[in-house]
Amino acid sequence: MGRRGPDPRPALVTWAMHPADIEATTARAAAEGVDAGTVESWSRNAPDGALLQWRVAMNASMPMGGLQPFLIDWGSTPHPSTNPALGTIALAGLSFESPDPDILEHTLTALGMTDLPPIRFGLVPTITADIKTPNGRITLR
């Protein structure tokens, strides 16, 4: 999380999609005129010393103010939301506000999203995520 510009409050600035096939998704998106970036391998050591590895495709220009997601393939690394110390965390809802909802819809479709979340017109690109946590539901914007 973070926020660009002078507003010091935390905010969602982008989000991730987990496609079934990251290479096929980036190729399909490119054919539709959407630059999803190049697939790269990333890694880090967890606090317990275990090596975590995953692959990411990201357009560093953060198109549409971050509304275009980056793509991630966790490979054999467990998804962070499955950490037993955190309890069960799940995405309960996702929605967007965009100055150009039609372009965002085209982008998400080109990235393979078939069940599109609500996309409303808004002057400022905004991501809203509703998260179920062990302590109740929270909304992040």
Tab-separated table of N, CA and C in Angstrom:
chain	number	residue	atom	x	y	z
A	1	MET	N	0.843	-1.172	0.000
A	1	MET	CA	0.000	0.000	0.000
A	1	MET	C	0.882	1.227	0.000
A	2	GLY	N	0.322	2.304	-0.329
A	2	GLY	CA	1.007	3.573	-0.391
A	2	GLY	C	0.153	4.513	-1.212
A	3	ARG	N	0.535	5.743	-1.298
A	3	ARG	CA	-0.241	6.696	-2.101
A	3	ARG	C	0.744	7.630	-2.778
A	4	ARG	N	0.477	7.876	-4.044
A	4	ARG	CA	1.274	8.839	-4.778
A	4	ARG	C	0.756	10.235	-4.470
A	5	GLY	N	1.634	11.207	-4.506
A	5	GLY	CA	1.205	12.583	-4.330
A	5	GLY	C	1.260	13.021	-2.880
A	6	PRO	N	0.695	14.188	-2.594
A	6	PRO	CA	0.835	14.788	-1.268
A	6	PRO	C	-0.024	14.170	-0.171
A	7	ASP	N	-1.024	13.370	-0.514
A	7	ASP	CA	-1.903	12.775	0.501
A	7	ASP	C	-1.137	11.687	1.256
A	8	PRO	N	-0.932	11.843	2.565
A	8	PRO	CA	-0.114	10.885	3.320
A	8	PRO	C	-0.850	9.607	3.735
A	9	ARG	N	-2.160	9.528	3.508
A	9	ARG	CA	-2.909	8.350	3.935
A	9	ARG	C	-2.576	7.134	3.079
A	10	PRO	N	-2.553	5.952	3.676
A	10	PRO	CA	-2.333	4.730	2.882
A	10	PRO	C	-3.483	4.508	1.912
A	11	ALA	N	-3.167	3.887	0.787
A	11	ALA	CA	-4.185	3.577	-0.215
A	11	ALA	C	-3.706	2.415	-1.071
A	12	LEU	N	-4.642	1.676	-1.649
A	12	LEU	CA	-4.282	0.658	-2.629
A	12	LEU	C	-3.845	1.378	-3.898
A	13	VAL	N	-2.680	1.016	-4.429
A	13	VAL	CA	-2.203	1.684	-5.635
A	13	VAL	C	-2.164	0.748	-6.840
A	14	THR	N	-2.247	-0.557	-6.630
A	14	THR	CA	-2.365	-1.527	-7.713
A	14	THR	C	-2.801	-2.852	-7.111
A	15	TRP	N	-2.917	-3.864	-7.954
A	15	TRP	CA	-3.376	-5.163	-7.475
A	15	TRP	C	-2.810	-6.243	-8.384
A	16	ALA	N	-2.978	-7.497	-7.982
A	16	ALA	CA	-2.414	-8.621	-8.724
A	16	ALA	C	-3.495	-9.568	-9.198
A	17	MET	N	-3.246	-10.162	-10.362
A	17	MET	CA	-4.072	-11.247	-10.893
A	17	MET	C	-3.206	-12.484	-10.978
A	18	HIS	N	-3.789	-13.637	-10.698
A	18	HIS	CA	-3.082	-14.911	-10.825
A	18	HIS	C	-3.673	-15.674	-12.007
A	19	PRO	N	-3.060	-15.536	-13.198
A	19	PRO	CA	-3.586	-16.263	-14.356
A	19	PRO	C	-3.157	-17.726	-14.320
A	20	ALA	N	-3.903	-18.574	-15.005
A	20	ALA	CA	-3.557	-19.995	-15.077
A	20	ALA	C	-2.227	-20.197	-15.804
A	21	ASP	N	-1.956	-19.368	-16.815
A	21	ASP	CA	-0.723	-19.473	-17.599
A	21	ASP	C	-0.219	-18.060	-17.856
A	22	ILE	N	0.795	-17.644	-17.125
A	22	ILE	CA	1.260	-16.254	-17.176
A	22	ILE	C	1.812	-15.880	-18.555
A	23	GLU	N	2.535	-16.814	-19.213
A	23	GLU	CA	3.077	-16.513	-20.541
A	23	GLU	C	1.960	-16.356	-21.570
A	24	ALA	N	0.990	-17.269	-21.560
A	24	ALA	CA	-0.125	-17.179	-22.505
A	24	ALA	C	-0.932	-15.906	-22.259
A	25	THR	N	-1.081	-15.524	-21.015
A	25	THR	CA	-1.849	-14.317	-20.680
A	25	THR	C	-1.151	-13.073	-21.193
A	26	THR	N	0.166	-12.967	-20.990
A	26	THR	CA	0.882	-11.778	-21.477
A	26	THR	C	0.847	-11.721	-23.002
A	27	ALA	N	0.948	-12.877	-23.675
A	27	ALA	CA	0.898	-12.914	-25.142
A	27	ALA	C	-0.482	-12.513	-25.650
A	28	ARG	N	-1.550	-13.056	-25.029
A	28	ARG	CA	-2.917	-12.714	-25.426
A	28	ARG	C	-3.171	-11.219	-25.211
A	29	ALA	N	-2.719	-10.692	-24.086
A	29	ALA	CA	-2.913	-9.269	-23.798
A	29	ALA	C	-2.201	-8.411	-24.841
A	30	ALA	N	-0.964	-8.781	-25.179
A	30	ALA	CA	-0.217	-8.022	-26.191
A	30	ALA	C	-0.954	-8.023	-27.523
A	31	ALA	N	-1.540	-9.162	-27.904
A	31	ALA	CA	-2.300	-9.248	-29.152
A	31	ALA	C	-3.526	-8.337	-29.127
A	32	GLU	N	-4.018	-8.027	-27.923
A	32	GLU	CA	-5.176	-7.134	-27.757
A	32	GLU	C	-4.753	-5.687	-27.497
A	33	GLY	N	-3.437	-5.413	-27.588
A	33	GLY	CA	-2.942	-4.054	-27.402
A	33	GLY	C	-2.690	-3.662	-25.953
A	34	VAL	N	-2.617	-4.647	-25.055
A	34	VAL	CA	-2.381	-4.374	-23.628
A	34	VAL	C	-0.982	-4.854	-23.266
A	35	ASP	N	-0.150	-3.938	-22.784
A	35	ASP	CA	1.219	-4.281	-22.381
A	35	ASP	C	1.215	-4.709	-20.917
A	36	ALA	N	1.313	-6.016	-20.698
A	36	ALA	CA	1.322	-6.558	-19.334
A	36	ALA	C	2.736	-6.683	-18.782
A	37	GLY	N	3.743	-6.351	-19.578
A	37	GLY	CA	5.125	-6.453	-19.126
A	37	GLY	C	5.731	-7.793	-19.500
A	38	THR	N	6.977	-7.970	-19.101
A	38	THR	CA	7.730	-9.190	-19.375
A	38	THR	C	7.720	-10.073	-18.142
A	39	VAL	N	7.595	-11.374	-18.334
A	39	VAL	CA	7.596	-12.314	-17.214
A	39	VAL	C	9.019	-12.413	-16.660
A	40	GLU	N	9.143	-12.178	-15.349
A	40	GLU	CA	10.431	-12.247	-14.655
A	40	GLU	C	10.306	-13.166	-13.449
A	41	SER	N	11.412	-13.785	-13.066
A	41	SER	CA	11.453	-14.620	-11.860
A	41	SER	C	11.947	-13.779	-10.697
A	42	TRP	N	11.236	-13.852	-9.581
A	42	TRP	CA	11.600	-13.127	-8.370
A	42	TRP	C	11.717	-14.125	-7.227
A	43	SER	N	12.422	-13.740	-6.172
A	43	SER	CA	12.533	-14.597	-4.990
A	43	SER	C	12.933	-13.764	-3.781
A	44	ARG	N	12.740	-14.353	-2.622
A	44	ARG	CA	13.206	-13.748	-1.363
A	44	ARG	C	13.248	-14.847	-0.312
A	45	ASN	N	13.925	-14.595	0.764
A	45	ASN	CA	13.949	-15.524	1.890
A	45	ASN	C	12.886	-15.111	2.896
A	46	ALA	N	12.103	-16.083	3.331
A	46	ALA	CA	11.102	-15.857	4.377
A	46	ALA	C	11.826	-15.694	5.708
A	47	PRO	N	11.150	-15.160	6.724
A	47	PRO	CA	11.788	-15.009	8.037
A	47	PRO	C	12.359	-16.319	8.590
A	48	ASP	N	11.753	-17.447	8.219
A	48	ASP	CA	12.268	-18.733	8.703
A	48	ASP	C	13.417	-19.259	7.844
A	49	GLY	N	13.841	-18.486	6.838
A	49	GLY	CA	14.953	-18.873	5.978
A	49	GLY	C	14.548	-19.605	4.714
A	50	ALA	N	13.280	-20.005	4.584
A	50	ALA	CA	12.832	-20.716	3.385
A	50	ALA	C	12.901	-19.788	2.168
A	51	LEU	N	13.315	-20.338	1.040
A	51	LEU	CA	13.376	-19.575	-0.196
A	51	LEU	C	12.002	-19.571	-0.855
A	52	LEU	N	11.451	-18.384	-1.080
A	52	LEU	CA	10.177	-18.216	-1.772
A	52	LEU	C	10.482	-17.771	-3.196
A	53	GLN	N	9.843	-18.391	-4.182
A	53	GLN	CA	10.081	-18.053	-5.584
A	53	GLN	C	8.747	-17.907	-6.303
A	54	TRP	N	8.663	-16.931	-7.197
A	54	TRP	CA	7.463	-16.711	-7.972
A	54	TRP	C	7.848	-15.988	-9.255
A	55	ARG	N	6.888	-15.871	-10.172
A	55	ARG	CA	7.115	-15.137	-11.415
A	55	ARG	C	6.091	-14.013	-11.520
A	56	VAL	N	6.547	-12.901	-12.075
A	56	VAL	CA	5.726	-11.694	-12.155
A	56	VAL	C	5.842	-11.085	-13.554
A	57	ALA	N	4.741	-10.539	-14.046
A	57	ALA	CA	4.741	-9.682	-15.231
A	57	ALA	C	4.103	-8.364	-14.806
A	58	MET	N	4.829	-7.277	-15.012
A	58	MET	CA	4.345	-5.984	-14.544
A	58	MET	C	4.709	-4.897	-15.550
A	59	ASN	N	3.750	-4.070	-15.896
A	59	ASN	CA	4.015	-2.895	-16.702
A	59	ASN	C	4.395	-1.794	-15.712
A	60	ALA	N	5.663	-1.439	-15.691
A	60	ALA	CA	6.190	-0.503	-14.686
A	60	ALA	C	5.559	0.882	-14.757
A	61	SER	N	4.908	1.231	-15.864
A	61	SER	CA	4.282	2.556	-15.952
A	61	SER	C	2.960	2.619	-15.190
A	62	MET	N	2.523	1.481	-14.633
A	62	MET	CA	1.267	1.401	-13.875
A	62	MET	C	0.109	2.043	-14.647
A	63	PRO	N	-0.244	1.421	-15.803
A	63	PRO	CA	-1.318	1.981	-16.624
A	63	PRO	C	-2.613	2.201	-15.854
A	64	MET	N	-3.303	3.223	-16.268
A	64	MET	CA	-4.595	3.606	-15.702
A	64	MET	C	-4.494	3.891	-14.211
A	65	GLY	N	-3.379	4.468	-13.804
A	65	GLY	CA	-3.210	4.835	-12.397
A	65	GLY	C	-3.161	3.641	-11.465
A	66	GLY	N	-2.703	2.477	-11.959
A	66	GLY	CA	-2.597	1.281	-11.132
A	66	GLY	C	-3.776	0.333	-11.257
A	67	LEU	N	-4.803	0.700	-12.028
A	67	LEU	CA	-5.965	-0.177	-12.171
A	67	LEU	C	-5.650	-1.420	-13.004
A	68	GLN	N	-4.675	-1.314	-13.930
A	68	GLN	CA	-4.246	-2.519	-14.644
A	68	GLN	C	-3.406	-3.335	-13.680
A	69	PRO	N	-3.778	-4.585	-13.432
A	69	PRO	CA	-3.042	-5.374	-12.440
A	69	PRO	C	-1.700	-5.860	-12.966
A	70	PHE	N	-0.831	-6.231	-12.041
A	70	PHE	CA	0.336	-7.011	-12.440
A	70	PHE	C	-0.071	-8.471	-12.333
A	71	LEU	N	0.661	-9.337	-13.009
A	71	LEU	CA	0.349	-10.763	-13.034
A	71	LEU	C	1.355	-11.499	-12.167
A	72	ILE	N	0.891	-12.507	-11.447
A	72	ILE	CA	1.781	-13.267	-10.575
A	72	ILE	C	1.458	-14.759	-10.674
A	73	ASP	N	2.514	-15.545	-10.715
A	73	ASP	CA	2.415	-17.001	-10.697
A	73	ASP	C	3.242	-17.453	-9.492
A	74	TRP	N	2.580	-17.951	-8.463
A	74	TRP	CA	3.259	-18.317	-7.223
A	74	TRP	C	4.094	-19.592	-7.371
A	75	GLY	N	3.881	-20.340	-8.453
A	75	GLY	CA	4.640	-21.581	-8.628
A	75	GLY	C	4.405	-22.511	-7.448
A	76	SER	N	5.468	-23.041	-6.873
A	76	SER	CA	5.325	-23.948	-5.735
A	76	SER	C	5.367	-23.225	-4.395
A	77	THR	N	5.532	-21.896	-4.420
A	77	THR	CA	5.537	-21.110	-3.181
A	77	THR	C	4.098	-20.939	-2.697
A	78	PRO	N	3.817	-21.235	-1.433
A	78	PRO	CA	2.445	-21.058	-0.934
A	78	PRO	C	2.010	-19.593	-1.016
A	79	HIS	N	0.756	-19.383	-1.353
A	79	HIS	CA	0.209	-18.027	-1.394
A	79	HIS	C	0.275	-17.434	0.018
A	80	PRO	N	0.672	-16.168	0.151
A	80	PRO	CA	0.793	-15.561	1.489
A	80	PRO	C	-0.481	-15.636	2.327
A	81	SER	N	-1.647	-15.647	1.697
A	81	SER	CA	-2.888	-15.688	2.472
A	81	SER	C	-3.115	-17.034	3.140
A	82	THR	N	-2.297	-18.040	2.828
A	82	THR	CA	-2.448	-19.359	3.449
A	82	THR	C	-1.552	-19.534	4.669
A	83	ASN	N	-0.908	-18.466	5.107
A	83	ASN	CA	-0.050	-18.526	6.284
A	83	ASN	C	-0.911	-18.780	7.524
A	84	PRO	N	-0.731	-19.947	8.194
A	84	PRO	CA	-1.586	-20.266	9.346
A	84	PRO	C	-1.506	-19.234	10.473
A	85	ALA	N	-0.389	-18.538	10.584
A	85	ALA	CA	-0.246	-17.524	11.638
A	85	ALA	C	-1.200	-16.352	11.415
A	86	LEU	N	-1.628	-16.135	10.181
A	86	LEU	CA	-2.527	-15.028	9.871
A	86	LEU	C	-3.996	-15.407	9.963
A	87	GLY	N	-4.297	-16.695	9.971
A	87	GLY	CA	-5.682	-17.136	9.901
A	87	GLY	C	-6.146	-17.082	8.456
A	88	THR	N	-7.408	-17.339	8.230
A	88	THR	CA	-7.934	-17.361	6.873
A	88	THR	C	-8.263	-15.943	6.417
A	89	ILE	N	-7.658	-15.556	5.311
A	89	ILE	CA	-7.906	-14.249	4.707
A	89	ILE	C	-8.392	-14.505	3.288
A	90	ALA	N	-9.473	-13.844	2.872
A	90	ALA	CA	-10.014	-14.068	1.532
A	90	ALA	C	-10.558	-12.765	0.963
A	91	LEU	N	-10.400	-12.617	-0.341
A	91	LEU	CA	-10.981	-11.481	-1.040
A	91	LEU	C	-12.485	-11.710	-1.157
A	92	ALA	N	-13.267	-10.796	-0.614
A	92	ALA	CA	-14.721	-10.917	-0.640
A	92	ALA	C	-15.339	-10.070	-1.746
A	93	GLY	N	-14.628	-9.059	-2.206
A	93	GLY	CA	-15.155	-8.200	-3.253
A	93	GLY	C	-14.096	-7.258	-3.769
A	94	LEU	N	-14.241	-6.876	-5.021
A	94	LEU	CA	-13.297	-5.977	-5.670
A	94	LEU	C	-14.097	-5.076	-6.596
A	95	SER	N	-13.788	-3.788	-6.614
A	95	SER	CA	-14.444	-2.866	-7.540
A	95	SER	C	-13.484	-1.738	-7.888
A	96	PHE	N	-13.812	-1.035	-8.978
A	96	PHE	CA	-12.926	0.007	-9.485
A	96	PHE	C	-13.715	1.251	-9.837
A	97	GLU	N	-13.037	2.394	-9.740
A	97	GLU	CA	-13.513	3.649	-10.309
A	97	GLU	C	-12.431	4.094	-11.272
A	98	SER	N	-12.852	4.498	-12.483
A	98	SER	CA	-11.894	4.847	-13.527
A	98	SER	C	-12.412	6.015	-14.348
A	99	PRO	N	-11.511	6.901	-14.778
A	99	PRO	CA	-11.921	7.957	-15.698
A	99	PRO	C	-12.361	7.397	-17.056
A	100	ASP	N	-11.940	6.157	-17.373
A	100	ASP	CA	-12.328	5.529	-18.630
A	100	ASP	C	-12.688	4.060	-18.396
A	101	PRO	N	-13.900	3.799	-17.894
A	101	PRO	CA	-14.313	2.428	-17.587
A	101	PRO	C	-14.234	1.469	-18.778
A	102	ASP	N	-14.508	1.959	-19.993
A	102	ASP	CA	-14.466	1.076	-21.165
A	102	ASP	C	-13.057	0.557	-21.434
A	103	ILE	N	-12.061	1.417	-21.294
A	103	ILE	CA	-10.658	0.989	-21.499
A	103	ILE	C	-10.276	-0.019	-20.418
A	104	LEU	N	-10.668	0.222	-19.173
A	104	LEU	CA	-10.353	-0.729	-18.097
A	104	LEU	C	-11.031	-2.069	-18.367
A	105	GLU	N	-12.273	-2.053	-18.796
A	105	GLU	CA	-12.963	-3.306	-19.110
A	105	GLU	C	-12.226	-4.060	-20.218
A	106	HIS	N	-11.821	-3.355	-21.273
A	106	HIS	CA	-11.064	-3.990	-22.358
A	106	HIS	C	-9.762	-4.594	-21.829
A	107	THR	N	-9.054	-3.857	-20.987
A	107	THR	CA	-7.780	-4.328	-20.432
A	107	THR	C	-7.974	-5.595	-19.613
A	108	LEU	N	-8.943	-5.593	-18.713
A	108	LEU	CA	-9.178	-6.761	-17.866
A	108	LEU	C	-9.610	-7.970	-18.686
A	109	THR	N	-10.416	-7.737	-19.708
A	109	THR	CA	-10.827	-8.822	-20.595
A	109	THR	C	-9.623	-9.366	-21.365
A	110	ALA	N	-8.756	-8.482	-21.857
A	110	ALA	CA	-7.553	-8.907	-22.574
A	110	ALA	C	-6.622	-9.718	-21.673
A	111	LEU	N	-6.663	-9.456	-20.373
A	111	LEU	CA	-5.847	-10.203	-19.416
A	111	LEU	C	-6.519	-11.512	-18.991
A	112	GLY	N	-7.681	-11.791	-19.561
A	112	GLY	CA	-8.334	-13.075	-19.322
A	112	GLY	C	-9.385	-13.081	-18.236
A	113	MET	N	-9.727	-11.930	-17.706
A	113	MET	CA	-10.737	-11.879	-16.664
A	113	MET	C	-12.112	-12.033	-17.303
A	114	THR	N	-12.855	-13.040	-16.883
A	114	THR	CA	-14.168	-13.287	-17.480
A	114	THR	C	-15.315	-12.826	-16.585
A	115	ASP	N	-15.107	-12.804	-15.299
A	115	ASP	CA	-16.126	-12.356	-14.346
A	115	ASP	C	-15.679	-10.996	-13.823
A	116	LEU	N	-15.993	-9.947	-14.580
A	116	LEU	CA	-15.480	-8.612	-14.247
A	116	LEU	C	-16.126	-8.048	-12.991
A	117	PRO	N	-15.311	-7.441	-12.138
A	117	PRO	CA	-15.872	-6.746	-10.969
A	117	PRO	C	-16.552	-5.454	-11.424
A	118	PRO	N	-17.326	-4.836	-10.551
A	118	PRO	CA	-17.954	-3.564	-10.922
A	118	PRO	C	-16.901	-2.510	-11.275
A	119	ILE	N	-17.158	-1.810	-12.377
A	119	ILE	CA	-16.296	-0.714	-12.822
A	119	ILE	C	-17.197	0.498	-13.004
A	120	ARG	N	-16.960	1.524	-12.204
A	120	ARG	CA	-17.758	2.741	-12.270
A	120	ARG	C	-16.890	3.903	-12.748
A	121	PHE	N	-17.531	4.917	-13.287
A	121	PHE	CA	-16.809	6.132	-13.642
A	121	PHE	C	-16.392	6.845	-12.360
A	122	GLY	N	-15.171	7.344	-12.363
A	122	GLY	CA	-14.672	8.175	-11.272
A	122	GLY	C	-13.510	8.994	-11.786
A	123	LEU	N	-13.351	10.190	-11.300
A	123	LEU	CA	-12.273	11.059	-11.768
A	123	LEU	C	-10.892	10.563	-11.345
A	124	VAL	N	-10.834	9.885	-10.208
A	124	VAL	CA	-9.560	9.391	-9.681
A	124	VAL	C	-9.568	7.863	-9.740
A	125	PRO	N	-8.536	7.249	-10.369
A	125	PRO	CA	-8.475	5.786	-10.374
A	125	PRO	C	-8.477	5.256	-8.939
A	126	THR	N	-9.444	4.392	-8.627
A	126	THR	CA	-9.599	3.891	-7.263
A	126	THR	C	-9.885	2.397	-7.287
A	127	ILE	N	-9.187	1.669	-6.425
A	127	ILE	CA	-9.408	0.244	-6.222
A	127	ILE	C	-10.044	0.090	-4.848
A	128	THR	N	-11.117	-0.663	-4.763
A	128	THR	CA	-11.736	-0.983	-3.477
A	128	THR	C	-11.740	-2.499	-3.321
A	129	ALA	N	-11.149	-2.986	-2.239
A	129	ALA	CA	-11.099	-4.425	-1.968
A	129	ALA	C	-11.742	-4.689	-0.618
A	130	ASP	N	-12.704	-5.608	-0.598
A	130	ASP	CA	-13.307	-6.065	0.650
A	130	ASP	C	-12.628	-7.380	1.009
A	131	ILE	N	-12.096	-7.441	2.219
A	131	ILE	CA	-11.313	-8.591	2.670
A	131	ILE	C	-11.972	-9.211	3.896
A	132	LYS	N	-12.153	-10.552	3.855
A	132	LYS	CA	-12.615	-11.290	5.037
A	132	LYS	C	-11.375	-11.703	5.821
A	133	THR	N	-11.361	-11.358	7.098
A	133	THR	CA	-10.236	-11.713	7.974
A	133	THR	C	-10.788	-12.453	9.193
A	134	PRO	N	-9.910	-13.076	9.970
A	134	PRO	CA	-10.379	-13.727	11.204
A	134	PRO	C	-11.036	-12.744	12.176
A	135	ASN	N	-10.722	-11.443	12.036
A	135	ASN	CA	-11.277	-10.423	12.918
A	135	ASN	C	-12.439	-9.664	12.294
A	136	GLY	N	-12.990	-10.188	11.185
A	136	GLY	CA	-14.111	-9.535	10.529
A	136	GLY	C	-13.718	-9.019	9.153
A	137	ARG	N	-14.654	-8.372	8.535
A	137	ARG	CA	-14.467	-7.863	7.184
A	137	ARG	C	-13.894	-6.451	7.234
A	138	ILE	N	-12.943	-6.165	6.313
A	138	ILE	CA	-12.391	-4.814	6.214
A	138	ILE	C	-12.448	-4.365	4.750
A	139	THR	N	-12.493	-3.082	4.551
A	139	THR	CA	-12.491	-2.504	3.201
A	139	THR	C	-11.246	-1.663	3.051
A	140	LEU	N	-10.519	-1.936	1.968
A	140	LEU	CA	-9.315	-1.169	1.640
A	140	LEU	C	-9.598	-0.386	0.377
A	141	ARG	N	-9.162	0.875	0.343
A	141	ARG	CA	-9.309	1.732	-0.838
A	141	ARG	C	-7.985	2.391	-1.121
